[in-house]
Short mmCIF file of C-alpha atoms in Angstrom, two decimals:
data_model
loop_
_atom_site.label_atom_id
_atom_site.label_comp_id
_atom_site.label_asym_id
_atom_site.label_seq_id
_atom_site.Cartn_x
_atom_site.Cartn_y
_atom_site.Cartn_z
CA UNK A 1 -50.03 -6.95 43.54
CA UNK A 2 -52.23 -6.28 46.58
CA UNK A 3 -51.87 -9.90 47.67
CA UNK A 4 -48.09 -9.60 47.49
CA UNK A 5 -48.19 -6.46 49.64
CA UNK A 6 -50.44 -8.16 52.17
CA UNK A 7 -48.12 -11.15 52.25
CA UNK A 8 -45.06 -8.94 52.84
CA UNK A 9 -46.84 -7.02 55.60
CA UNK A 10 -47.49 -10.32 57.32
CA UNK A 11 -43.80 -11.16 57.46
CA UNK A 12 -41.61 -10.19 60.39
CA UNK A 13 -38.33 -8.32 59.91
CA UNK A 14 -36.44 -11.53 60.72
CA UNK A 15 -38.36 -13.49 58.06
CA UNK A 16 -37.71 -10.78 55.42
CA UNK A 17 -33.99 -10.74 56.30
CA UNK A 18 -33.65 -14.52 56.07
CA UNK A 19 -35.54 -14.58 52.76
CA UNK A 20 -33.28 -11.89 51.29
CA UNK A 21 -30.20 -13.76 52.56
CA UNK A 22 -31.33 -16.98 50.90
CA UNK A 23 -32.15 -15.16 47.64
CA UNK A 24 -28.79 -13.38 47.51
CA UNK A 25 -26.93 -16.64 48.21
CA UNK A 26 -28.78 -18.42 45.42
CA UNK A 27 -27.96 -15.59 43.00
CA UNK A 28 -24.29 -15.68 44.01
CA UNK A 29 -24.24 -19.48 43.59
CA UNK A 30 -25.78 -19.18 40.14
CA UNK A 31 -23.38 -16.40 39.09
CA UNK A 32 -20.28 -18.27 40.29
CA UNK A 33 -21.47 -21.47 38.58
CA UNK A 34 -21.90 -19.67 35.25
CA UNK A 35 -18.51 -17.96 35.67
CA UNK A 36 -16.77 -21.25 36.51
CA UNK A 37 -18.26 -22.98 33.46
CA UNK A 38 -17.18 -20.15 31.17
CA UNK A 39 -13.61 -20.28 32.50
CA UNK A 40 -13.43 -24.07 32.07
CA UNK A 41 -14.78 -23.88 28.53
CA UNK A 42 -12.28 -21.11 27.74
CA UNK A 43 -9.31 -23.42 28.41
CA UNK A 44 -9.19 -24.84 24.89
CA UNK A 45 -6.00 -26.82 25.65
CA UNK A 46 -8.11 -28.96 28.03
CA UNK A 47 -11.17 -29.56 25.83
CA UNK A 48 -9.86 -31.60 22.90
CA UNK A 49 -12.20 -34.49 23.75
CA UNK A 50 -15.25 -32.24 23.36
CA UNK A 51 -14.05 -31.16 19.93
CA UNK A 52 -13.17 -34.75 18.97
CA UNK A 53 -16.50 -36.35 19.87
CA UNK A 54 -19.92 -34.80 20.42
CA UNK A 55 -21.16 -38.02 22.06
CA UNK A 56 -19.25 -37.37 25.32
CA UNK A 57 -17.58 -40.78 24.95
CA UNK A 58 -13.95 -39.64 24.55
CA UNK A 59 -11.25 -38.53 26.96
CA UNK A 60 -8.14 -36.39 26.65
CA UNK A 61 -5.14 -37.72 28.56
CA UNK A 62 -1.72 -36.05 28.90
CA UNK A 63 1.57 -37.55 30.07
CA UNK A 64 4.44 -35.40 31.32
CA UNK A 65 7.93 -36.92 31.44
CA UNK A 66 11.17 -36.20 33.20
CA UNK A 67 14.32 -35.86 31.10
CA UNK A 68 15.57 -39.16 32.53
CA UNK A 69 12.58 -40.98 31.00
CA UNK A 70 14.30 -40.44 27.61
CA UNK A 71 11.12 -40.47 25.52
CA UNK A 72 11.72 -40.26 21.78
CA UNK A 73 9.82 -40.95 18.58
CA UNK A 74 10.47 -44.69 18.86
CA UNK A 75 8.91 -44.77 22.32
CA UNK A 76 5.90 -42.88 20.95
CA UNK A 77 5.51 -45.36 18.05
CA UNK A 78 5.73 -48.27 20.50
CA UNK A 79 3.06 -46.73 22.68
CA UNK A 80 0.75 -46.16 19.69
CA UNK A 81 1.04 -49.85 18.76
CA UNK A 82 0.15 -50.85 22.32
CA UNK A 83 -2.80 -48.44 22.30
CA UNK A 84 -4.16 -49.94 19.08
CA UNK A 85 -3.87 -53.40 20.61
CA UNK A 86 -5.62 -52.33 23.81
CA UNK A 87 -8.54 -50.83 21.90
CA UNK A 88 -8.79 -53.92 19.70
CA UNK A 89 -8.88 -56.17 22.77
CA UNK A 90 -11.64 -53.98 24.21
CA UNK A 91 -13.60 -54.40 20.92
CA UNK A 92 -13.59 -50.65 20.31
CA UNK A 93 -13.64 -49.78 16.60
CA UNK A 94 -13.91 -46.59 14.56
CA UNK A 95 -17.48 -45.47 13.74
CA UNK A 96 -16.75 -45.58 10.00
CA UNK A 97 -14.05 -46.83 7.65
CA UNK A 98 -12.39 -43.45 7.13
CA UNK A 99 -12.80 -42.19 10.70
CA UNK A 100 -9.91 -42.12 13.12
CA UNK A 101 -10.38 -43.82 16.49
CA UNK A 102 -7.86 -41.64 18.30
CA UNK A 103 -5.37 -38.82 17.73
CA UNK A 104 -2.17 -37.88 19.51
CA UNK A 105 0.65 -35.38 19.70
CA UNK A 106 3.98 -35.00 21.42
CA UNK A 107 6.10 -31.94 22.16
CA UNK A 108 9.19 -30.61 23.86
CA UNK A 109 10.19 -27.18 25.07
CA UNK A 110 13.44 -25.45 24.14
CA UNK A 111 14.96 -22.50 22.34
CA UNK A 112 15.55 -21.57 18.69
CA UNK A 113 17.43 -18.74 17.04
CA UNK A 114 15.79 -17.31 13.90
CA UNK A 115 17.54 -15.03 11.42
CA UNK A 116 16.08 -12.77 8.75
CA UNK A 117 18.60 -10.61 6.89
CA UNK A 118 20.58 -8.72 9.49
CA UNK A 119 18.06 -9.41 12.27
CA UNK A 120 18.42 -12.34 14.65
CA UNK A 121 15.96 -13.48 17.31
CA UNK A 122 16.44 -16.00 20.15
CA UNK A 123 13.04 -17.28 21.22
CA UNK A 124 11.37 -19.88 23.40
CA UNK A 125 10.16 -22.73 21.21
CA UNK A 126 7.78 -25.66 21.28
CA UNK A 127 8.88 -28.57 19.11
CA UNK A 128 5.82 -30.50 17.99
CA UNK A 129 4.95 -33.88 16.52
CA UNK A 130 1.62 -35.43 15.57
CA UNK A 131 -1.65 -33.43 15.67
CA UNK A 132 -0.41 -30.81 18.13
CA UNK A 133 -2.75 -28.04 17.02
CA UNK A 134 -5.77 -30.31 17.47
CA UNK A 135 -5.00 -30.07 21.19
CA UNK A 136 -3.78 -26.47 21.12
CA UNK A 137 -5.82 -24.36 18.66
CA UNK A 138 -3.79 -21.19 19.13
CA UNK A 139 -5.39 -18.09 17.63
CA UNK A 140 -4.14 -17.53 14.08
CA UNK A 141 -3.91 -13.99 12.78
CA UNK A 142 -2.77 -15.20 9.36
CA UNK A 143 -1.71 -18.43 7.67
CA UNK A 144 -2.47 -21.96 8.80
CA UNK A 145 -1.39 -24.70 11.17
CA UNK A 146 1.05 -27.40 10.17
CA UNK A 147 1.17 -31.03 11.27
CA UNK A 148 3.91 -33.09 12.79
CA UNK A 149 3.04 -35.69 10.13
CA UNK A 150 4.18 -33.39 7.28
CA UNK A 151 7.01 -34.77 5.17
CA UNK A 152 8.90 -31.50 5.30
CA UNK A 153 10.08 -30.17 8.68
CA UNK A 154 10.67 -26.61 7.49
CA UNK A 155 7.53 -24.81 8.71
CA UNK A 156 7.26 -22.41 11.64
CA UNK A 157 4.46 -20.62 13.43
CA UNK A 158 5.54 -17.45 15.19
CA UNK A 159 3.70 -14.89 17.30
CA UNK A 160 3.14 -11.32 16.11
CA UNK A 161 5.95 -9.98 18.33
CA UNK A 162 8.44 -12.26 16.56
CA UNK A 163 7.02 -11.23 13.19
CA UNK A 164 7.58 -7.55 13.90
CA UNK A 165 11.08 -8.14 15.29
CA UNK A 166 12.13 -10.20 12.26
CA UNK A 167 10.30 -8.44 9.41
CA UNK A 168 8.74 -5.24 10.77
CA UNK A 169 5.27 -6.58 9.88
CA UNK A 170 2.87 -9.41 10.77
CA UNK A 171 2.02 -10.00 7.09
CA UNK A 172 4.83 -12.55 6.78
CA UNK A 173 3.23 -15.88 5.85
CA UNK A 174 5.41 -17.69 3.29
CA UNK A 175 8.51 -15.65 4.08
CA UNK A 176 11.82 -17.38 4.70
CA UNK A 177 13.88 -17.36 7.90
CA UNK A 178 17.10 -19.18 8.65
CA UNK A 179 17.44 -21.55 11.59
CA UNK A 180 21.13 -22.40 12.12
CA UNK A 181 21.69 -21.76 8.42
CA UNK A 182 18.78 -23.97 7.28
CA UNK A 183 15.89 -22.23 5.44
CA UNK A 184 12.45 -22.45 7.06
CA UNK A 185 9.15 -20.82 6.10
CA UNK A 186 6.51 -19.00 8.10
CA UNK A 187 3.28 -21.05 8.00
CA UNK A 188 1.30 -18.83 10.34
CA UNK A 189 1.28 -15.89 12.73
CA UNK A 190 -0.56 -16.16 16.03
CA UNK A 191 -1.74 -13.85 18.76
CA UNK A 192 -0.12 -14.84 22.01
CA UNK A 193 -2.54 -15.45 24.87
CA UNK A 194 -2.65 -12.76 27.53
CA UNK A 195 -3.55 -12.87 31.21
CA UNK A 196 -1.90 -13.15 34.60
CA UNK A 197 -1.64 -16.92 34.54
CA UNK A 198 -0.44 -17.00 30.92
CA UNK A 199 2.31 -14.47 31.56
CA UNK A 200 3.39 -16.23 34.78
CA UNK A 201 3.47 -19.54 32.86
CA UNK A 202 5.93 -18.20 30.26
CA UNK A 203 3.82 -16.46 27.61
CA UNK A 204 5.32 -13.10 28.47
CA UNK A 205 8.11 -13.90 25.98
CA UNK A 206 8.28 -14.49 22.22
CA UNK A 207 7.06 -17.97 21.26
CA UNK A 208 7.87 -20.07 18.19
CA UNK A 209 6.30 -23.42 17.15
CA UNK A 210 8.50 -25.71 15.04
CA UNK A 211 8.65 -29.38 14.19
CA UNK A 212 10.25 -31.45 16.90
CA UNK A 213 12.98 -32.42 14.40
CA UNK A 214 13.86 -28.77 13.86
CA UNK A 215 14.01 -28.06 17.58
CA UNK A 216 16.06 -31.14 18.46
CA UNK A 217 18.50 -30.82 15.57
CA UNK A 218 18.87 -27.04 15.24
CA UNK A 219 17.97 -25.73 18.69
CA UNK A 220 18.24 -26.77 22.31
CA UNK A 221 15.76 -29.05 24.09
CA UNK A 222 15.59 -31.65 26.83
CA UNK A 223 13.64 -33.99 24.56
CA UNK A 224 9.98 -35.01 24.49
CA UNK A 225 8.40 -34.00 27.77
CA UNK A 226 4.70 -34.07 26.86
CA UNK A 227 2.49 -36.62 25.14
CA UNK A 228 -1.23 -36.05 24.54
CA UNK A 229 -3.94 -38.35 23.24
CA UNK A 230 -7.69 -38.13 22.70
CA UNK A 231 -9.31 -41.55 22.55
CA UNK A 232 -12.49 -43.52 23.35
CA UNK A 233 -13.48 -43.66 27.01
CA UNK A 234 -16.38 -46.12 27.21
CA UNK A 235 -16.19 -46.31 31.03
CA UNK A 236 -14.76 -44.00 33.64
CA UNK A 237 -10.93 -43.96 33.78
CA UNK A 238 -10.62 -46.38 30.82
CA UNK A 239 -8.45 -44.01 28.78
CA UNK A 240 -6.42 -42.87 31.80
CA UNK A 241 -5.66 -46.46 32.84
CA UNK A 242 -4.81 -47.71 29.34
CA UNK A 243 -2.37 -44.84 28.74
CA UNK A 244 -0.54 -45.46 32.03
CA UNK A 245 -0.36 -49.21 31.33
CA UNK A 246 0.82 -48.80 27.72
CA UNK A 247 3.70 -46.46 28.58
CA UNK A 248 4.71 -48.60 31.56
CA UNK A 249 7.04 -45.91 32.91
CA UNK A 250 7.79 -45.59 36.62
CA UNK A 251 5.60 -42.92 38.22
CA UNK A 252 8.69 -41.03 39.41
CA UNK A 253 9.44 -40.27 35.73
CA UNK A 254 5.88 -39.69 34.48
CA UNK A 255 2.83 -37.71 35.58
CA UNK A 256 -0.51 -38.50 33.94
CA UNK A 257 -3.52 -36.14 33.83
CA UNK A 258 -7.00 -36.80 32.46
CA UNK A 259 -7.77 -33.33 31.15
CA UNK A 260 -11.41 -34.11 30.38
CA UNK A 261 -12.34 -34.54 34.04
CA UNK A 262 -9.79 -32.39 35.86
CA UNK A 263 -12.32 -29.58 36.47
CA UNK A 264 -15.16 -31.87 37.55
CA UNK A 265 -16.55 -31.96 41.08
CA UNK A 266 -14.57 -35.05 42.15
CA UNK A 267 -11.26 -33.68 40.84
CA UNK A 268 -11.74 -30.22 42.36
CA UNK A 269 -12.60 -31.76 45.74
CA UNK A 270 -9.28 -33.64 45.49
CA UNK A 271 -7.51 -30.34 44.80
CA UNK A 272 -9.15 -28.86 47.91
CA UNK A 273 -8.08 -31.86 50.01
CA UNK A 274 -4.48 -31.54 48.74
CA UNK A 275 -4.40 -27.75 48.84
CA UNK A 276 -0.90 -26.50 49.62
CA UNK A 277 0.87 -29.85 49.36
CA UNK A 278 -0.07 -30.25 45.65
CA UNK A 279 2.29 -27.37 44.86
CA UNK A 280 5.20 -29.41 46.26
CA UNK A 281 6.27 -31.09 42.99
CA UNK A 282 8.70 -33.93 43.65
CA UNK A 283 8.85 -34.86 39.95
CA UNK A 284 11.68 -33.40 37.86
CA UNK A 285 9.18 -32.37 35.20
CA UNK A 286 9.24 -29.15 33.21
CA UNK A 287 5.56 -28.41 32.67
CA UNK A 288 4.73 -26.57 29.43
CA UNK A 289 2.93 -23.23 29.70
CA UNK A 290 -0.55 -24.65 29.06
CA UNK A 291 -0.27 -27.12 31.96
CA UNK A 292 0.90 -24.39 34.34
CA UNK A 293 -2.09 -22.27 33.29
CA UNK A 294 -4.44 -25.22 33.86
CA UNK A 295 -2.97 -25.92 37.30
CA UNK A 296 -3.43 -22.28 38.24
CA UNK A 297 -7.10 -22.42 37.23
CA UNK A 298 -7.52 -25.67 39.17
CA UNK A 299 -6.64 -23.76 42.35
CA UNK A 300 -8.97 -20.87 41.50
CA UNK A 301 -11.90 -23.09 40.58
CA UNK A 302 -11.37 -25.23 43.68
CA UNK A 303 -11.67 -22.12 45.87
CA UNK A 304 -14.68 -21.03 43.81
CA UNK A 305 -16.24 -24.45 44.42
CA UNK A 306 -15.97 -23.90 48.18
CA UNK A 307 -17.85 -20.59 47.82
CA UNK A 308 -20.44 -22.18 45.54
CA UNK A 309 -21.10 -24.97 48.03
CA UNK A 310 -21.32 -22.43 50.86
CA UNK A 311 -23.76 -20.18 48.95
CA UNK A 312 -25.89 -23.22 48.13
CA UNK A 313 -25.75 -24.64 51.64
CA UNK A 314 -27.07 -21.46 53.32
CA UNK A 315 -30.46 -21.36 51.53
CA UNK A 316 -30.79 -25.16 51.90
CA UNK A 317 -30.33 -24.86 55.69
CA UNK A 318 -32.72 -21.88 55.90
CA UNK A 319 -35.25 -23.69 53.75
CA UNK A 320 -35.00 -26.84 55.90
CA UNK A 321 -35.50 -24.82 59.09
CA UNK A 322 -38.52 -23.11 57.55
CA UNK A 323 -40.08 -26.43 56.54
CA UNK A 324 -39.49 -27.88 60.02
CA UNK A 325 -41.09 -24.87 61.71
CA UNK A 326 -44.08 -24.96 59.36
CA UNK A 327 -44.43 -28.67 60.05
CA UNK A 328 -44.45 -28.12 63.81
CA UNK A 329 -47.03 -25.34 63.51
CA UNK A 330 -49.25 -27.13 61.04
CA UNK A 331 -52.99 -27.13 61.65
CA UNK A 332 -53.76 -30.13 59.51
CA UNK A 333 -53.33 -33.86 59.75
CA UNK A 334 -52.85 -36.56 57.15
CA UNK A 335 -56.51 -37.50 57.67
CA UNK A 336 -57.66 -34.02 56.67
CA UNK A 337 -55.35 -34.14 53.63
CA UNK A 338 -56.90 -37.47 52.60
CA UNK A 339 -60.42 -36.12 53.09
CA UNK A 340 -59.58 -33.02 51.03
CA UNK A 341 -58.18 -35.20 48.24
CA UNK A 342 -61.35 -37.34 48.20
CA UNK A 343 -63.53 -34.24 48.06
CA UNK A 344 -61.53 -32.92 45.09
CA UNK A 345 -61.89 -36.27 43.38
CA UNK A 346 -65.68 -36.33 43.94
CA UNK A 347 -66.03 -32.78 42.61
CA UNK A 348 -64.07 -33.67 39.46
CA UNK A 349 -66.23 -36.77 38.89
CA UNK A 350 -69.44 -34.75 39.29
CA UNK A 351 -68.16 -32.18 36.81
CA UNK A 352 -67.21 -34.94 34.36
CA UNK A 353 -70.67 -36.52 34.60
CA UNK A 354 -72.32 -33.14 34.09
CA UNK A 355 -70.24 -32.42 30.97
CA UNK A 356 -70.93 -35.94 29.65
CA UNK A 357 -74.71 -35.56 30.07
CA UNK A 358 -74.66 -32.37 27.99
CA UNK A 359 -73.23 -34.19 25.00
CA UNK A 360 -75.18 -37.47 25.04
CA UNK A 361 -78.14 -36.00 23.10
CA UNK A 362 -75.99 -34.78 20.18
#
C-alpha cells in the first residue's frame, strides 16, 4: 500500500489525468462490448444457426421477395431440390442417418378475420410454411407451436390480446374459432414482444400466426415474401452464394441477407459506410416485422461500434505515446539488458548446482 502511495505521489497531475482517461475509456469500451453482445444474442430471429449447430459451421440466410417475383410453394420445392443438389456436389452430408442437413421456412404477411360466437376480430397475420418457429421461437404463454408440414392446416397461434378479445381469457388452447366460416383451433397463445423497435415494426397490433394455406385461401396476402434457411457453411459466404444461385431471381425482385454474420465487424462497418443511403430502399419489398427490428438494431450497433472503436483507440494512443517517451528517456541499452540476462542465468545455474550437491549424498 505504501509503495502505491509513493508511486502516485511521483506522478504529475497530467500523468494522473491521462491514466484516468485511459482507464475510463477502457471501462466504457468493455461495457459497450458486453451490451452489444447481449443485444445481438437477444435477437432470436437472427440466431437460428447457433441453435441448429453448436460447431459454428452453419449459416442462416433469408431471402425477401417482391410481389412481382410470384414465389409460391412450387418455387420453394424447386429451390429445395437445387439446394440438395448443391450440397451433394459439395460432398456435404448429414452427420448421421436420422439427422437433417438443413431446415427452411417460408412466410407471407396479410390479414385474417377470426370469429368466436358474437365476437369478431380483424388482425395482422403471418402465414407460415415449413419450420417457421425454428427461426422465430416466439414466447409461448400456453400451448405449443405447429409446423407448416402438418397435414391439417387448421391451427392458429394468437397473442394474448387476441385471446382476451375473442374469449375474455388467455386460457384458450384447443378452443375453436371460425376463419371465413371454416373451423380452426388455437394451438398456442404467445406474449407479443415489446420495445420501441418492435412497436415501430408493427408489433403494436394484434398478431395471428396461421398456415400459409389458411392465410392465402381465407385471408388477404401478397403471397410468399420471405424464405429462410439454415444450412452448412463450410467456408465463408458458401450458404449465401448457394441460396442466391439456386433461386436465380433478378436482384431487383429479391434481397438476400446472411443473418449469421450481419452483426459482425465487417457487416457493421459496411452499415457505417452506407449510413443514410441504406435506408433508401429501391426494392418493392414488404419486410416482415422481425427484419425491420433487425435493421433498426444494425443502425444502433453500427453507431455503438464507432464509440467502441473510439474508446479503444484513445488508451491505445496514450499507451503508445507513453511507451515512446519511456523509450526516449531510457537509461539502459540492449548491451546492459543482455548482461543482466546473463547474470540472471549464471545465478540460476549456481543455485541449481547448490541444490544438486545437497542431494547427491542421499
